[in-house]
Tab-separated table of C-alpha atoms in Angstrom:
chain	number	residue	atom	x	y	z
A	1	MET	CA	10.704	7.617	39.816
A	2	THR	CA	13.817	5.462	39.327
A	3	ASP	CA	16.965	6.593	37.518
A	4	SER	CA	16.166	4.245	34.630
A	5	GLN	CA	12.651	5.680	34.308
A	6	THR	CA	14.062	9.213	34.265
A	7	SER	CA	16.534	8.243	31.558
A	8	GLU	CA	13.783	6.641	29.456
A	9	ASP	CA	11.558	9.728	29.815
A	10	GLU	CA	14.405	11.998	28.753
A	11	TYR	CA	15.134	9.790	25.777
A	12	SER	CA	11.476	9.753	24.705
A	13	VAL	CA	11.349	13.557	24.833
A	14	GLU	CA	14.460	13.776	22.669
A	15	ASP	CA	12.961	11.202	20.283
A	16	ALA	CA	9.806	13.288	19.954
A	17	ILE	CA	11.748	16.485	19.216
A	18	TYR	CA	13.994	14.630	16.774
A	19	ALA	CA	10.932	13.221	14.967
A	20	LYS	CA	9.277	16.651	14.718
A	21	ILE	CA	12.347	18.292	13.221
A	22	ARG	CA	12.985	15.360	10.888
A	23	ASP	CA	9.350	15.385	9.740
A	24	ALA	CA	9.514	19.141	9.156
A	25	ILE	CA	12.578	18.654	6.960
A	26	GLY	CA	11.009	15.695	5.119
A	27	GLY	CA	7.754	17.629	4.678
A	28	GLN	CA	9.649	20.522	3.082
A	29	LYS	CA	8.716	22.926	5.875
A	30	LEU	CA	12.318	23.795	6.725
A	31	PRO	CA	14.262	25.012	3.675
A	32	PRO	CA	17.945	24.118	3.313
A	33	GLY	CA	20.163	26.553	5.151
A	34	THR	CA	17.542	27.465	7.788
A	35	ARG	CA	19.269	28.432	11.042
A	36	LEU	CA	18.097	26.275	13.946
A	37	ARG	CA	18.871	28.763	16.684
A	38	GLU	CA	19.566	26.870	19.869
A	39	ASP	CA	17.858	29.277	22.271
A	40	GLU	CA	14.774	29.578	20.101
A	41	MET	CA	14.476	25.821	19.602
A	42	ARG	CA	14.836	24.996	23.301
A	43	GLN	CA	12.150	27.573	24.103
A	44	ILE	CA	9.820	26.174	21.447
A	45	PHE	CA	10.149	22.657	22.880
A	46	SER	CA	10.570	23.733	26.528
A	47	VAL	CA	13.710	21.682	27.065
A	48	SER	CA	17.293	22.265	28.098
A	49	ARG	CA	20.095	23.380	25.824
A	50	SER	CA	21.817	19.991	26.232
A	51	ARG	CA	18.762	18.094	24.944
A	52	ILE	CA	18.495	20.269	21.868
A	53	ARG	CA	22.189	19.741	21.197
A	54	LYS	CA	21.749	15.959	21.416
A	55	VAL	CA	18.901	16.139	18.883
A	56	PHE	CA	20.980	18.308	16.551
A	57	SER	CA	23.818	15.779	16.803
A	58	ARG	CA	21.502	12.941	15.748
A	59	LEU	CA	20.242	14.932	12.787
A	60	ALA	CA	23.790	15.905	11.827
A	61	TYR	CA	24.796	12.236	11.874
A	62	GLU	CA	22.066	11.587	9.278
A	63	GLY	CA	23.262	14.466	7.115
A	64	LEU	CA	20.095	16.513	7.639
A	65	VAL	CA	21.686	19.219	9.783
A	66	VAL	CA	25.135	20.805	9.788
A	67	ILE	CA	26.773	22.133	12.952
A	68	GLU	CA	29.380	24.847	12.481
A	69	PRO	CA	31.654	26.474	15.093
A	70	ASN	CA	30.435	29.911	16.213
A	71	ARG	CA	27.322	29.527	14.075
A	72	GLY	CA	25.466	26.560	15.473
A	73	ALA	CA	23.062	24.246	13.674
A	74	SER	CA	21.292	24.758	10.386
A	75	VAL	CA	19.366	22.588	7.945
A	76	ALA	CA	21.795	21.009	5.502
A	77	ARG	CA	22.004	22.454	2.013
A	78	PRO	CA	22.917	19.676	-0.455
A	79	SER	CA	25.428	20.434	-3.181
A	80	VAL	CA	24.851	19.577	-6.845
A	81	LYS	CA	27.159	16.568	-6.318
A	82	ASP	CA	25.047	15.497	-3.312
A	83	ALA	CA	21.899	15.724	-5.453
A	84	ARG	CA	23.304	13.605	-8.259
A	85	GLU	CA	24.686	10.995	-5.858
A	86	LEU	CA	21.346	10.778	-4.077
A	87	PHE	CA	19.438	9.929	-7.246
A	88	GLU	CA	22.110	7.466	-8.296
A	89	ALA	CA	21.757	5.710	-4.952
A	90	ARG	CA	17.970	5.697	-5.163
A	91	ARG	CA	18.006	4.149	-8.623
A	92	GLY	CA	20.103	1.255	-7.329
A	93	ILE	CA	18.101	0.676	-4.159
A	94	GLU	CA	14.696	1.026	-5.793
A	95	ALA	CA	15.593	-1.364	-8.614
A	96	THR	CA	16.193	-3.988	-5.920
A	97	ILE	CA	12.960	-3.065	-4.153
A	98	VAL	CA	10.900	-3.236	-7.357
A	99	THR	CA	12.410	-6.630	-8.211
A	100	ALA	CA	11.419	-8.031	-4.817
A	101	VAL	CA	7.915	-6.529	-4.873
A	102	THR	CA	7.206	-7.800	-8.400
A	103	LYS	CA	7.941	-11.347	-7.244
A	104	LYS	CA	5.834	-11.285	-4.077
A	105	LEU	CA	3.045	-8.716	-4.480
A	106	GLY	CA	-0.202	-10.104	-3.092
A	107	ASN	CA	-3.800	-8.976	-3.502
A	108	ALA	CA	-3.835	-7.068	-0.203
A	109	GLU	CA	-0.675	-5.134	-1.074
A	110	ARG	CA	-2.008	-4.456	-4.566
A	111	ARG	CA	-5.172	-2.907	-3.119
A	112	VAL	CA	-3.150	-0.701	-0.759
A	113	LEU	CA	-0.987	0.590	-3.612
A	114	LYS	CA	-3.985	1.241	-5.877
A	115	GLN	CA	-5.766	3.134	-3.115
A	116	HIS	CA	-2.621	5.115	-2.500
A	117	VAL	CA	-2.288	6.165	-6.140
A	118	ASP	CA	-5.964	7.203	-6.038
A	119	LYS	CA	-5.140	9.459	-3.071
A	120	GLU	CA	-2.279	10.951	-5.070
A	121	ARG	CA	-4.638	11.649	-7.957
A	122	ARG	CA	-7.125	13.414	-5.702
A	123	ALA	CA	-4.405	15.512	-4.077
A	124	ASP	CA	-3.185	16.515	-7.531
A	125	GLU	CA	-6.695	17.446	-8.671
A	126	GLU	CA	-7.184	19.520	-5.512
A	127	ARG	CA	-3.753	21.144	-5.935
A	128	ASP	CA	-2.891	20.133	-2.377
A	129	HIS	CA	0.881	20.529	-2.659
A	130	ALA	CA	1.704	19.443	0.899
A	131	GLU	CA	-0.385	16.291	0.561
A	132	MET	CA	1.149	15.539	-2.831
A	133	ILE	CA	4.634	15.726	-1.328
A	134	ALA	CA	3.725	13.412	1.553
A	135	LEU	CA	1.910	10.856	-0.612
A	136	SER	CA	4.631	10.794	-3.236
A	137	GLY	CA	7.247	9.717	-0.708
A	138	GLU	CA	4.847	7.249	0.891
A	139	PHE	CA	4.373	5.402	-2.414
A	140	HIS	CA	8.059	4.548	-2.459
A	141	THR	CA	8.157	3.630	1.232
A	142	LEU	CA	5.155	1.342	0.736
A	143	LEU	CA	7.013	-0.488	-2.023
A	144	ALA	CA	9.990	-0.872	0.313
A	145	GLU	CA	7.715	-2.192	3.059
A	146	PHE	CA	6.202	-4.770	0.704
A	147	ALA	CA	9.699	-5.834	-0.391
A	148	ASP	CA	10.022	-7.026	3.227
A	149	ASN	CA	13.624	-5.932	3.697
A	150	SER	CA	14.148	-3.751	6.752
A	151	LEU	CA	17.580	-2.498	5.687
A	152	LEU	CA	16.328	-1.384	2.288
A	153	SER	CA	13.401	0.375	3.982
A	154	LYS	CA	15.763	2.174	6.352
A	155	PHE	CA	18.152	3.295	3.615
A	156	LEU	CA	15.334	4.439	1.346
A	157	GLY	CA	13.656	6.370	4.164
A	158	GLU	CA	16.883	8.264	4.807
A	159	LEU	CA	17.325	9.032	1.106
A	160	ILE	CA	13.745	10.258	0.729
A	161	THR	CA	14.177	12.649	3.649
A	162	ARG	CA	17.425	13.938	2.149
A	163	GLU	CA	15.714	14.267	-1.207
A	164	SER	CA	13.286	16.751	0.334
A	165	LEU	CA	16.257	19.075	0.874
A	166	VAL	CA	17.359	18.622	-2.740
A	167	ILE	CA	13.846	19.375	-3.981
A	168	GLN	CA	13.569	22.520	-1.878
A	169	ALA	CA	17.000	23.731	-2.941
A	170	TYR	CA	16.666	23.080	-6.665
A	171	GLU	CA	13.063	22.502	-7.750
A	172	ARG	CA	11.933	24.817	-10.525
A	173	PRO	CA	8.993	26.994	-9.396
A	174	GLY	CA	5.691	25.609	-10.636
A	175	ARG	CA	7.215	22.262	-11.576
A	176	PRO	CA	6.044	19.373	-9.356
A	177	SER	CA	8.876	17.038	-8.396
A	178	CYS	CA	6.815	13.866	-8.716
A	179	SER	CA	3.936	12.620	-10.881
A	180	TYR	CA	1.267	10.155	-9.789
A	181	HIS	CA	0.930	9.108	-13.463
A	182	GLU	CA	4.431	7.662	-13.284
A	183	HIS	CA	3.541	5.788	-10.102
A	184	GLU	CA	0.514	4.329	-11.913
A	185	HIS	CA	2.696	2.992	-14.726
A	186	ILE	CA	5.190	1.482	-12.284
A	187	LEU	CA	2.365	-0.245	-10.423
A	188	GLU	CA	0.916	-1.600	-13.685
A	189	ALA	CA	4.281	-3.161	-14.571
A	190	ILE	CA	4.586	-4.683	-11.076
A	191	GLU	CA	1.066	-6.118	-11.323
A	192	ALA	CA	1.961	-7.640	-14.696
A	193	LYS	CA	5.073	-9.158	-13.044
A	194	ASP	CA	7.184	-7.505	-15.736
A	195	THR	CA	10.307	-6.916	-13.667
A	196	PRO	CA	12.519	-5.394	-16.404
A	197	ARG	CA	9.795	-2.895	-17.333
A	198	ALA	CA	9.079	-2.035	-13.698
A	199	ILE	CA	12.786	-1.367	-13.083
A	200	ALA	CA	13.057	0.717	-16.268
A	201	LEU	CA	9.987	2.764	-15.338
A	202	MET	CA	11.278	3.366	-11.805
A	203	SER	CA	14.658	4.476	-13.159
A	204	GLU	CA	12.954	6.764	-15.668
A	205	HIS	CA	10.702	8.131	-12.925
A	206	LEU	CA	13.650	9.039	-10.701
A	207	SER	CA	15.524	10.514	-13.659
A	208	ASN	CA	12.466	12.636	-14.445
A	209	ILE	CA	12.425	13.991	-10.889
A	210	GLU	CA	16.114	14.809	-11.192
A	211	GLY	CA	15.523	16.349	-14.618
A	212	ARG	CA	12.859	18.687	-13.243
A	213	LEU	CA	15.436	20.293	-10.968
A	214	ASP	CA	17.390	23.443	-11.722
A	215	LEU	CA	20.809	22.640	-10.304
A	216	ASP	CA	21.965	26.218	-10.918
A	217	ARG	CA	19.248	27.610	-8.661
A	218	ASP	CA	20.392	29.312	-5.471
A	219	GLU	CA	17.370	30.721	-3.657
A	220	ARG	CA	17.400	30.721	0.158
A	221	PRO	CA	13.935	31.367	1.603
A	222	THR	CA	13.473	31.995	5.311
A	223	VAL	CA	10.815	30.629	7.647
A	224	SER	CA	9.615	31.194	11.193
A	225	LEU	CA	10.683	28.285	13.398
A	226	ALA	CA	7.882	29.053	15.863
A	227	LYS	CA	5.249	28.833	13.120
A	228	VAL	CA	6.673	25.569	11.768
A	229	PHE	CA	6.649	23.814	15.139
A	230	THR	CA	3.516	25.284	16.710
A	231	ALA	CA	1.185	25.055	13.709
């Protein structure tokens, strides 16, 4: 094996670990503040300490993990200010996305979005909370994809992952953070090519998510890292 092949293999392993941790954070499986103990994580993934540190550094750069001296890495815990800024940023980005999608939505994209909302409805009826979380974020990423702007898609993806930390930190128990009914109304406005209404509904939708949070809440649940990554 050449040196370049070895380097590529190492990078792909780090990418895979990075993706698993990022997905666990985005899927609300790792609560804010969870300690990512270096020794435990390297044993879980059967890699060296240096590789785990590189992955933690990537996640820290994205604001998903914090690394503290003498304490190590832990899942970031957003402040109330972070939460408010996140929703403010999403309102701006998603208004641009909705404007673009309203202008260019085709029949194929319309079918995909309708089928997606149907999946959300079924998950809600079945009380499948994990599926509801995943599908809710995917609705917004689908809109970004159909807006055909790679930068907007990238920024929104990062915000949605960060939002998962906000939801876990501040969501009121028993109060879902997102409603498929609101997605239905947004899609109806897009189909009608009513851009102002679609933007207003998206802004209202994001404000509703923010409004369902309890920004005074300070619960810090713990999880088993082994169970999260070996399930």
